[in-house]
mmCIF file of C-alpha atoms and ligand atoms in Angstrom:
data_model
loop_
_atom_site.group_PDB
_atom_site.id
_atom_site.type_symbol
_atom_site.label_atom_id
_atom_site.label_comp_id
_atom_site.label_asym_id
_atom_site.label_seq_id
_atom_site.Cartn_x
_atom_site.Cartn_y
_atom_site.Cartn_z
ATOM 1 C CA MET A 23 -25.606 5.844 28.192
ATOM 2 C CA ARG A 24 -26.522 5.335 24.526
ATOM 3 C CA ARG A 25 -23.820 3.470 22.668
ATOM 4 C CA PRO A 26 -22.529 5.213 19.502
ATOM 5 C CA ARG A 27 -23.721 3.724 16.215
ATOM 6 C CA LEU A 28 -20.799 2.251 14.269
ATOM 7 C CA LEU A 29 -20.779 0.982 10.682
ATOM 8 C CA ILE A 30 -17.974 -1.384 9.648
ATOM 9 C CA THR A 31 -18.034 -1.279 5.847
ATOM 10 C CA ARG A 32 -16.618 -4.771 5.202
ATOM 11 C CA PRO A 33 -16.325 -7.982 7.230
ATOM 12 C CA LEU A 34 -13.181 -8.017 9.425
ATOM 13 C CA PRO A 35 -11.605 -10.770 11.553
ATOM 14 C CA GLU A 36 -14.098 -12.149 14.102
ATOM 15 C CA PRO A 37 -12.292 -10.895 17.266
ATOM 16 C CA VAL A 38 -12.600 -7.349 15.874
ATOM 17 C CA HIS A 39 -16.357 -7.817 15.374
ATOM 18 C CA ALA A 40 -16.713 -9.189 18.915
ATOM 19 C CA ARG A 41 -14.932 -6.226 20.490
ATOM 20 C CA ALA A 42 -16.778 -3.731 18.304
ATOM 21 C CA ALA A 43 -20.130 -5.298 19.258
ATOM 22 C CA ALA A 44 -19.282 -4.910 22.943
ATOM 23 C CA LEU A 45 -18.468 -1.208 22.517
ATOM 24 C CA PHE A 46 -20.893 0.035 19.877
ATOM 25 C CA ASP A 47 -24.366 -0.279 18.429
ATOM 26 C CA LEU A 48 -22.822 -2.157 15.529
ATOM 27 C CA THR A 49 -23.739 -2.696 11.890
ATOM 28 C CA ILE A 50 -21.422 -4.751 9.684
ATOM 29 C CA ARG A 51 -21.932 -4.472 5.942
ATOM 30 C CA LYS A 52 -21.766 -8.005 4.498
ATOM 31 C CA GLU A 53 -20.298 -7.226 1.057
ATOM 32 C CA THR A 54 -16.515 -7.412 0.579
ATOM 33 C CA GLY A 55 -16.369 -4.806 -2.238
ATOM 34 C CA PRO A 56 -16.233 -1.014 -1.901
ATOM 35 C CA THR A 57 -19.254 0.899 -0.640
ATOM 36 C CA THR A 58 -21.065 3.122 -3.170
ATOM 37 C CA ALA A 59 -20.963 6.907 -2.845
ATOM 38 C CA ALA A 60 -24.706 7.007 -2.093
ATOM 39 C CA ASP A 61 -24.307 4.412 0.671
ATOM 40 C CA LEU A 62 -21.346 6.315 2.160
ATOM 41 C CA SER A 63 -23.387 9.530 2.275
ATOM 42 C CA ALA A 64 -26.200 7.597 3.959
ATOM 43 C CA ALA A 65 -23.698 6.119 6.419
ATOM 44 C CA LEU A 66 -22.445 9.625 7.276
ATOM 45 C CA ARG A 67 -26.037 10.673 7.967
ATOM 46 C CA ASP A 68 -27.055 7.612 9.999
ATOM 47 C CA HIS A 69 -24.021 6.585 12.081
ATOM 48 C CA ASP A 70 -21.877 8.235 14.762
ATOM 49 C CA ALA A 71 -18.761 6.538 13.422
ATOM 50 C CA ILE A 72 -17.647 4.601 10.339
ATOM 51 C CA LEU A 73 -14.803 2.097 10.069
ATOM 52 C CA PRO A 74 -14.066 2.186 6.318
ATOM 53 C CA SER A 75 -11.305 0.650 4.245
ATOM 54 C CA LEU A 76 -9.519 0.867 0.898
ATOM 55 C CA GLY A 77 -11.864 1.675 -1.991
ATOM 56 C CA ASP A 78 -14.523 3.362 0.167
ATOM 57 C CA VAL A 79 -14.025 6.724 -1.515
ATOM 58 C CA PHE A 80 -15.044 9.667 0.677
ATOM 59 C CA SER A 81 -14.998 12.378 -1.996
ATOM 60 C CA PRO A 82 -16.220 15.953 -1.465
ATOM 61 C CA ASP A 83 -19.471 14.844 -3.177
ATOM 62 C CA VAL A 84 -19.992 12.103 -0.602
ATOM 63 C CA PHE A 85 -19.658 14.652 2.213
ATOM 64 C CA ALA A 86 -21.912 17.073 0.266
ATOM 65 C CA GLY A 87 -24.519 14.293 0.208
ATOM 66 C CA ALA A 88 -24.659 14.390 4.018
ATOM 67 C CA PRO A 89 -24.792 18.013 5.195
ATOM 68 C CA ALA A 90 -24.132 18.363 8.966
ATOM 69 C CA PRO A 91 -23.570 14.603 9.295
ATOM 70 C CA ARG A 92 -24.298 12.592 12.405
ATOM 71 C CA CYS A 93 -20.931 10.862 11.865
ATOM 72 C CA ARG A 94 -18.031 12.420 13.774
ATOM 73 C CA ILE A 95 -15.173 10.053 12.938
ATOM 74 C CA LEU A 96 -13.873 7.829 10.135
ATOM 75 C CA ALA A 97 -11.585 5.257 11.752
ATOM 76 C CA ASN A 98 -9.891 3.948 8.634
ATOM 77 C CA PHE A 99 -8.767 0.319 8.469
ATOM 78 C CA GLY A 100 -5.279 0.731 6.978
ATOM 79 C CA VAL A 101 -2.527 3.316 6.993
ATOM 80 C CA GLY A 102 -3.262 4.864 3.581
ATOM 81 C CA VAL A 103 -6.069 7.426 3.622
ATOM 82 C CA SER A 104 -5.830 8.759 0.057
ATOM 83 C CA HIS A 105 -9.403 7.511 -0.561
ATOM 84 C CA ILE A 106 -10.640 10.048 2.023
ATOM 85 C CA ASP A 107 -10.710 13.749 1.127
ATOM 86 C CA LEU A 108 -9.240 15.078 4.368
ATOM 87 C CA ALA A 109 -10.168 18.720 3.679
ATOM 88 C CA ALA A 110 -13.783 17.762 2.985
ATOM 89 C CA ALA A 111 -13.814 15.618 6.147
ATOM 90 C CA ALA A 112 -12.484 18.520 8.219
ATOM 91 C CA GLY A 113 -15.043 20.843 6.602
ATOM 92 C CA ALA A 114 -17.797 18.451 7.668
ATOM 93 C CA GLY A 115 -16.380 18.227 11.193
ATOM 94 C CA VAL A 116 -15.430 14.566 10.768
ATOM 95 C CA ALA A 117 -12.156 13.343 12.315
ATOM 96 C CA VAL A 118 -10.015 10.734 10.493
ATOM 97 C CA THR A 119 -7.700 8.119 12.020
ATOM 98 C CA ASN A 120 -5.586 5.310 10.515
ATOM 99 C CA THR A 121 -3.723 2.151 11.626
ATOM 100 C CA PRO A 122 -0.014 2.619 10.893
ATOM 101 C CA GLY A 123 1.766 0.247 13.284
ATOM 102 C CA ALA A 124 -0.123 -2.916 12.384
ATOM 103 C CA VAL A 125 0.680 -2.843 8.653
ATOM 104 C CA THR A 126 4.369 -1.927 8.806
ATOM 105 C CA GLY A 127 6.167 -5.285 9.078
ATOM 106 C CA PRO A 128 3.924 -7.295 6.736
ATOM 107 C CA THR A 129 4.055 -4.579 4.056
ATOM 108 C CA ALA A 130 7.863 -4.433 4.272
ATOM 109 C CA ASP A 131 7.871 -8.229 3.916
ATOM 110 C CA ILE A 132 5.786 -7.971 0.737
ATOM 111 C CA ALA A 133 8.239 -5.382 -0.632
ATOM 112 C CA MET A 134 11.101 -7.849 -0.106
ATOM 113 C CA LEU A 135 9.030 -10.692 -1.591
ATOM 114 C CA LEU A 136 8.369 -8.618 -4.725
ATOM 115 C CA LEU A 137 12.006 -7.532 -4.914
ATOM 116 C CA LEU A 138 13.207 -11.127 -4.746
ATOM 117 C CA MET A 139 10.555 -12.355 -7.177
ATOM 118 C CA THR A 140 11.371 -9.807 -9.851
ATOM 119 C CA ALA A 141 15.150 -10.157 -9.378
ATOM 120 C CA ARG A 142 15.058 -13.941 -9.599
ATOM 121 C CA ARG A 143 12.217 -14.288 -12.112
ATOM 122 C CA ALA A 144 10.190 -16.368 -9.672
ATOM 123 C CA GLY A 145 6.833 -15.645 -11.327
ATOM 124 C CA GLU A 146 8.140 -16.722 -14.720
ATOM 125 C CA GLY A 147 9.654 -19.862 -13.217
ATOM 126 C CA GLU A 148 6.444 -20.763 -11.429
ATOM 127 C CA ARG A 149 4.390 -20.244 -14.588
ATOM 128 C CA LEU A 150 6.825 -22.464 -16.505
ATOM 129 C CA VAL A 151 6.458 -25.348 -14.039
ATOM 130 C CA ARG A 152 2.677 -24.956 -13.825
ATOM 131 C CA SER A 153 2.374 -24.941 -17.627
ATOM 132 C CA GLY A 154 3.664 -28.515 -17.746
ATOM 133 C CA THR A 155 6.122 -27.546 -20.502
ATOM 134 C CA TRP A 156 9.316 -27.377 -18.407
ATOM 135 C CA GLN A 157 11.941 -29.458 -20.200
ATOM 136 C CA GLY A 158 14.358 -29.564 -17.258
ATOM 137 C CA TRP A 159 17.240 -27.599 -15.833
ATOM 138 C CA HIS A 160 19.865 -26.015 -18.042
ATOM 139 C CA PRO A 161 22.771 -23.703 -17.266
ATOM 140 C CA VAL A 162 21.409 -20.513 -18.754
ATOM 141 C CA GLN A 163 17.741 -20.932 -17.955
ATOM 142 C CA LEU A 164 15.838 -17.989 -16.421
ATOM 143 C CA LEU A 165 18.938 -16.190 -15.254
ATOM 144 C CA GLY A 166 18.125 -13.369 -12.892
ATOM 145 C CA GLN A 167 19.927 -10.688 -10.983
ATOM 146 C CA ASP A 168 21.775 -10.854 -7.657
ATOM 147 C CA VAL A 169 20.009 -9.231 -4.740
ATOM 148 C CA SER A 170 22.720 -9.672 -2.121
ATOM 149 C CA GLY A 171 25.271 -6.891 -2.331
ATOM 150 C CA SER A 172 23.180 -4.784 -4.715
ATOM 151 C CA THR A 173 21.767 -1.306 -4.074
ATOM 152 C CA VAL A 174 18.204 -0.624 -3.014
ATOM 153 C CA GLY A 175 16.720 2.860 -3.368
ATOM 154 C CA ILE A 176 13.797 3.440 -1.038
ATOM 155 C CA VAL A 177 11.474 6.304 -1.941
ATOM 156 C CA GLY A 178 9.738 7.483 1.254
ATOM 157 C CA MET A 179 11.433 6.756 4.585
ATOM 158 C CA GLY A 180 8.387 6.412 6.826
ATOM 159 C CA ARG A 181 7.690 3.370 8.970
ATOM 160 C CA ILE A 182 7.444 0.935 6.054
ATOM 161 C CA GLY A 183 10.487 2.375 4.270
ATOM 162 C CA GLN A 184 12.551 1.971 7.436
ATOM 163 C CA GLU A 185 11.525 -1.665 7.784
ATOM 164 C CA VAL A 186 12.445 -2.316 4.149
ATOM 165 C CA ALA A 187 15.839 -0.696 4.849
ATOM 166 C CA ARG A 188 16.417 -2.986 7.840
ATOM 167 C CA ARG A 189 15.504 -6.123 5.913
ATOM 168 C CA ALA A 190 17.555 -5.139 2.853
ATOM 169 C CA ALA A 191 20.667 -4.252 4.860
ATOM 170 C CA ALA A 192 20.598 -6.933 7.555
ATOM 171 C CA GLY A 193 19.161 -9.773 5.472
ATOM 172 C CA PHE A 194 20.759 -9.201 2.097
ATOM 173 C CA GLY A 195 23.764 -6.958 2.685
ATOM 174 C CA MET A 196 22.273 -4.359 0.346
ATOM 175 C CA ARG A 197 23.472 -0.767 0.197
ATOM 176 C CA VAL A 198 20.572 1.476 1.142
ATOM 177 C CA LEU A 199 19.909 4.772 -0.616
ATOM 178 C CA PHE A 200 16.760 6.631 0.204
ATOM 179 C CA HIS A 201 14.815 9.713 -0.720
ATOM 180 C CA ASN A 202 12.628 11.544 1.759
ATOM 181 C CA ARG A 203 11.282 15.089 1.870
ATOM 182 C CA SER A 204 12.693 15.731 5.358
ATOM 183 C CA PRO A 205 16.039 14.521 6.758
ATOM 184 C CA LYS A 206 15.825 11.041 8.263
ATOM 185 C CA ALA A 207 18.129 8.426 9.750
ATOM 186 C CA VAL A 208 17.325 4.765 10.309
ATOM 187 C CA PRO A 209 18.709 3.665 13.698
ATOM 188 C CA GLY A 210 21.158 0.792 13.276
ATOM 189 C CA VAL A 211 21.188 0.866 9.464
ATOM 190 C CA GLU A 212 23.797 2.521 7.293
ATOM 191 C CA THR A 213 21.911 4.613 4.747
ATOM 192 C CA GLU A 214 22.525 7.485 2.354
ATOM 193 C CA GLN A 215 19.842 10.126 1.804
ATOM 194 C CA VAL A 216 19.912 11.418 -1.790
ATOM 195 C CA PRO A 217 17.737 13.436 -4.189
ATOM 196 C CA LEU A 218 15.158 11.358 -6.056
ATOM 197 C CA ASP A 219 16.883 11.689 -9.440
ATOM 198 C CA GLU A 220 20.179 10.444 -7.994
ATOM 199 C CA LEU A 221 18.413 7.506 -6.336
ATOM 200 C CA LEU A 222 16.772 6.522 -9.633
ATOM 201 C CA GLN A 223 20.150 6.680 -11.392
ATOM 202 C CA ARG A 224 22.049 4.641 -8.782
ATOM 203 C CA ALA A 225 19.651 2.034 -7.406
ATOM 204 C CA ASP A 226 19.403 -1.507 -8.767
ATOM 205 C CA PHE A 227 16.009 -1.874 -7.094
ATOM 206 C CA VAL A 228 13.718 1.122 -6.554
ATOM 207 C CA VAL A 229 11.122 0.500 -3.830
ATOM 208 C CA LEU A 230 8.196 2.919 -3.447
ATOM 209 C CA THR A 231 6.958 3.397 0.126
ATOM 210 C CA VAL A 232 5.544 6.933 -0.021
ATOM 211 C CA PRO A 233 1.956 7.735 0.984
ATOM 212 C CA GLY A 234 -0.478 8.064 -1.929
ATOM 213 C CA GLY A 235 -2.606 11.105 -2.706
ATOM 214 C CA SER A 236 -2.200 14.237 -4.773
ATOM 215 C CA GLU A 237 1.308 15.062 -3.491
ATOM 216 C CA THR A 238 2.859 11.862 -4.806
ATOM 217 C CA ARG A 239 0.652 11.236 -7.862
ATOM 218 C CA HIS A 240 2.866 10.218 -10.806
ATOM 219 C CA LEU A 241 6.048 10.777 -8.786
ATOM 220 C CA ILE A 242 7.362 8.035 -11.042
ATOM 221 C CA ASP A 243 6.501 9.359 -14.485
ATOM 222 C CA ALA A 244 8.053 8.963 -17.943
ATOM 223 C CA ARG A 245 10.948 11.267 -17.047
ATOM 224 C CA ALA A 246 11.700 9.435 -13.801
ATOM 225 C CA LEU A 247 11.656 6.111 -15.631
ATOM 226 C CA THR A 248 14.233 7.366 -18.159
ATOM 227 C CA LEU A 249 16.651 7.963 -15.261
ATOM 228 C CA MET A 250 16.546 4.315 -14.240
ATOM 229 C CA ARG A 251 19.001 1.920 -15.840
ATOM 230 C CA PRO A 252 18.164 -1.070 -18.086
ATOM 231 C CA HIS A 253 18.901 -3.572 -15.297
ATOM 232 C CA THR A 254 16.862 -1.706 -12.645
ATOM 233 C CA HIS A 255 13.612 -3.066 -11.197
ATOM 234 C CA LEU A 256 10.723 -0.983 -9.854
ATOM 235 C CA ILE A 257 8.786 -2.263 -6.814
ATOM 236 C CA ASN A 258 5.570 -0.569 -5.662
ATOM 237 C CA VAL A 259 3.890 -1.339 -2.318
ATOM 238 C CA SER A 260 2.523 2.174 -1.760
ATOM 239 C CA ARG A 261 -0.375 3.327 -3.939
ATOM 240 C CA GLY A 262 -0.901 2.690 -7.627
ATOM 241 C CA GLU A 263 -1.252 6.347 -8.546
ATOM 242 C CA VAL A 264 2.350 7.033 -7.462
ATOM 243 C CA VAL A 265 3.381 5.454 -10.793
ATOM 244 C CA ASP A 266 2.166 6.670 -14.188
ATOM 245 C CA GLU A 267 1.115 3.184 -15.283
ATOM 246 C CA ALA A 268 0.965 4.051 -19.002
ATOM 247 C CA ALA A 269 4.521 5.423 -18.811
ATOM 248 C CA LEU A 270 5.631 2.294 -16.950
ATOM 249 C CA ILE A 271 4.225 0.081 -19.694
ATOM 250 C CA ARG A 272 6.086 2.131 -22.320
ATOM 251 C CA ALA A 273 9.327 1.896 -20.296
ATOM 252 C CA LEU A 274 8.982 -1.889 -20.044
ATOM 253 C CA GLU A 275 8.144 -2.211 -23.735
ATOM 254 C CA GLY A 276 11.172 -0.073 -24.611
ATOM 255 C CA ARG A 277 13.385 -2.157 -22.233
ATOM 256 C CA GLN A 278 14.324 1.035 -20.380
ATOM 257 C CA ILE A 279 14.066 -0.931 -17.122
ATOM 258 C CA ALA A 280 14.404 -4.642 -16.378
ATOM 259 C CA GLY A 281 11.117 -5.273 -14.646
ATOM 260 C CA ALA A 282 8.422 -4.161 -12.255
ATOM 261 C CA ALA A 283 6.869 -5.834 -9.242
ATOM 262 C CA LEU A 284 3.566 -4.337 -8.176
ATOM 263 C CA ASP A 285 1.166 -4.844 -5.276
ATOM 264 C CA VAL A 286 -0.947 -1.800 -6.174
ATOM 265 C CA TYR A 287 -2.344 -0.328 -9.398
ATOM 266 C CA GLU A 288 -3.282 3.098 -10.689
ATOM 267 C CA PHE A 289 -6.898 2.081 -11.424
ATOM 268 C CA GLU A 290 -7.161 -0.758 -8.932
ATOM 269 C CA PRO A 291 -8.563 -3.385 -9.233
ATOM 270 C CA ALA A 292 -8.186 -2.916 -13.016
ATOM 271 C CA VAL A 293 -4.789 -4.171 -14.173
ATOM 272 C CA PRO A 294 -4.025 -3.395 -17.837
ATOM 273 C CA ALA A 295 -3.613 -6.368 -20.177
ATOM 274 C CA ALA A 296 -0.334 -4.773 -21.280
ATOM 275 C CA LEU A 297 0.997 -5.547 -17.776
ATOM 276 C CA ARG A 298 -0.755 -8.900 -17.312
ATOM 277 C CA GLU A 299 0.664 -10.217 -20.564
ATOM 278 C CA ARG A 300 4.285 -9.343 -19.768
ATOM 279 C CA ASP A 301 6.734 -11.821 -18.295
ATOM 280 C CA ASP A 302 8.940 -9.119 -16.778
ATOM 281 C CA VAL A 303 6.345 -7.995 -14.263
ATOM 282 C CA VAL A 304 5.242 -9.523 -10.965
ATOM 283 C CA LEU A 305 1.636 -8.739 -10.061
ATOM 284 C CA LEU A 306 0.084 -9.250 -6.625
ATOM 285 C CA PRO A 307 -3.493 -8.375 -5.596
ATOM 286 C CA HIS A 308 -2.731 -5.724 -2.921
ATOM 287 C CA LEU A 309 -1.465 -8.230 -0.357
ATOM 288 C CA GLY A 310 0.693 -5.741 1.614
ATOM 289 C CA SER A 311 -0.919 -6.221 5.011
ATOM 290 C CA ALA A 312 -2.679 -9.513 4.292
ATOM 291 C CA THR A 313 -1.677 -11.586 7.304
ATOM 292 C CA ARG A 314 -4.125 -12.756 9.961
ATOM 293 C CA ALA A 315 -2.241 -10.928 12.697
ATOM 294 C CA ALA A 316 -1.951 -7.682 10.755
ATOM 295 C CA ARG A 317 -5.614 -7.580 9.772
ATOM 296 C CA GLU A 318 -6.672 -8.286 13.349
ATOM 297 C CA GLY A 319 -4.166 -5.673 14.592
ATOM 298 C CA MET A 320 -5.501 -3.107 12.107
ATOM 299 C CA GLY A 321 -9.066 -3.711 13.280
ATOM 300 C CA MET A 322 -8.077 -3.479 16.944
ATOM 301 C CA THR A 323 -6.117 -0.269 16.303
ATOM 302 C CA ALA A 324 -9.137 1.250 14.547
ATOM 303 C CA LEU A 325 -11.253 0.321 17.592
ATOM 304 C CA ASP A 326 -8.616 1.822 19.939
ATOM 305 C CA ASN A 327 -8.919 5.051 17.951
ATOM 306 C CA LEU A 328 -12.721 4.978 18.160
ATOM 307 C CA GLU A 329 -12.739 4.165 21.860
ATOM 308 C CA ALA A 330 -10.371 7.043 22.640
ATOM 309 C CA PHE A 331 -12.431 9.413 20.492
ATOM 310 C CA PHE A 332 -15.714 8.602 22.231
ATOM 311 C CA LEU A 333 -14.014 8.899 25.640
ATOM 312 C CA GLY A 334 -13.167 12.467 24.655
ATOM 313 C CA ARG A 335 -9.440 11.818 24.115
ATOM 314 C CA VAL A 336 -7.352 12.535 21.018
ATOM 315 C CA PRO A 337 -6.918 9.173 19.227
ATOM 316 C CA GLU A 338 -3.290 8.070 18.902
ATOM 317 C CA ASN A 339 -3.490 7.810 15.122
ATOM 318 C CA LYS A 340 -5.425 10.946 14.251
ATOM 319 C CA VAL A 341 -4.527 12.121 10.752
ATOM 320 C CA ALA A 342 -7.121 14.895 10.427
HETATM 321 C C1 8YV B 417 -4.669 -2.455 3.421
HETATM 322 C C2 8YV B 417 -2.898 -0.723 2.785
HETATM 323 O O1 8YV B 417 -4.917 -3.737 2.993
HETATM 324 O O2 8YV B 417 -2.793 -0.075 5.058
HETATM 325 C C3 8YV B 417 -2.859 0.269 3.899
HETATM 326 O O3 8YV B 417 -2.867 1.466 3.558
HETATM 327 O O4 8YV B 417 -2.587 -0.413 1.704
HETATM 328 C C4 8YV B 417 -3.292 -2.128 2.945
HETATM 329 O O5 8YV B 417 -2.318 -2.728 3.742
HETATM 330 C C5 8YV B 417 -5.807 -1.603 2.988
HETATM 331 O O6 8YV B 417 -5.527 -0.260 2.889
HETATM 332 C C6 8YV B 417 -6.938 -1.766 3.953
HETATM 333 O O7 8YV B 417 -7.877 -0.738 3.874
#
């Protein structure tokens, strides 16, 4: 039987390539950057399946560029699929899957890393030592904020939010408030579900773990930022567009909040100079799931989804 043609849009860990090569007539794009719209339309025309990732934007125009495509499935590498227009995919008869389980723990770890870094001014401290200008310890140098015993407010209680809750409660004795559209409980963790405005008013650390896309765009806008207190820190490991970045910059400049720790950006990979130049922000280059095991797990999950699809089953992680 003819093996389906698969395009992997960026190099992945070698074991993923090896398994994909055994299952599919495989093409691996060599470049690490996003694929252009024209190349994505061509890929939809020429392949039975595509394994895309963050930044490969499947807009309605991309689907329009490939009427009645040969491609039947986009097996996304990653949990977030806001770069894929799901309605346009459905209209073109293209299924979409993602890789939720593999990213959960590492992304929750990055949320805690950012929370600790912004609370304890770790980025500032590291820059001071690296600059060679550190004059030595003194009693009121780089004083930060206690994490243990403080209150975390988690916005979005999906898989990643729940893992942040576990780490915050069990590791740091934090009180856990959360906001979620539907009622949720986190087994084994004492939590309080509250409206978003109340969470913003009460939390010392606000952690964003909602999916991206049009429904959560600018969930944290100028108004939301005014509800937060001057000692509160904002941590974002979800998608950049969840925060109105211009409003965030104004809130930091006006000392409305104490700091921000970001793994994602509204116009990624562009990061405004107004953020880069500030000492009260921690900036990471979208490292959420960047561990060897997670990236291999994400690739293997995407292949599980593809294998199930071409065996005529419903893939476990079908999102559309
Ligand atoms: C990935 C992520 O690195 O899984 C996600 O949605 O944000 C990241 O962990 C990226 O999306 C891979 O495509």
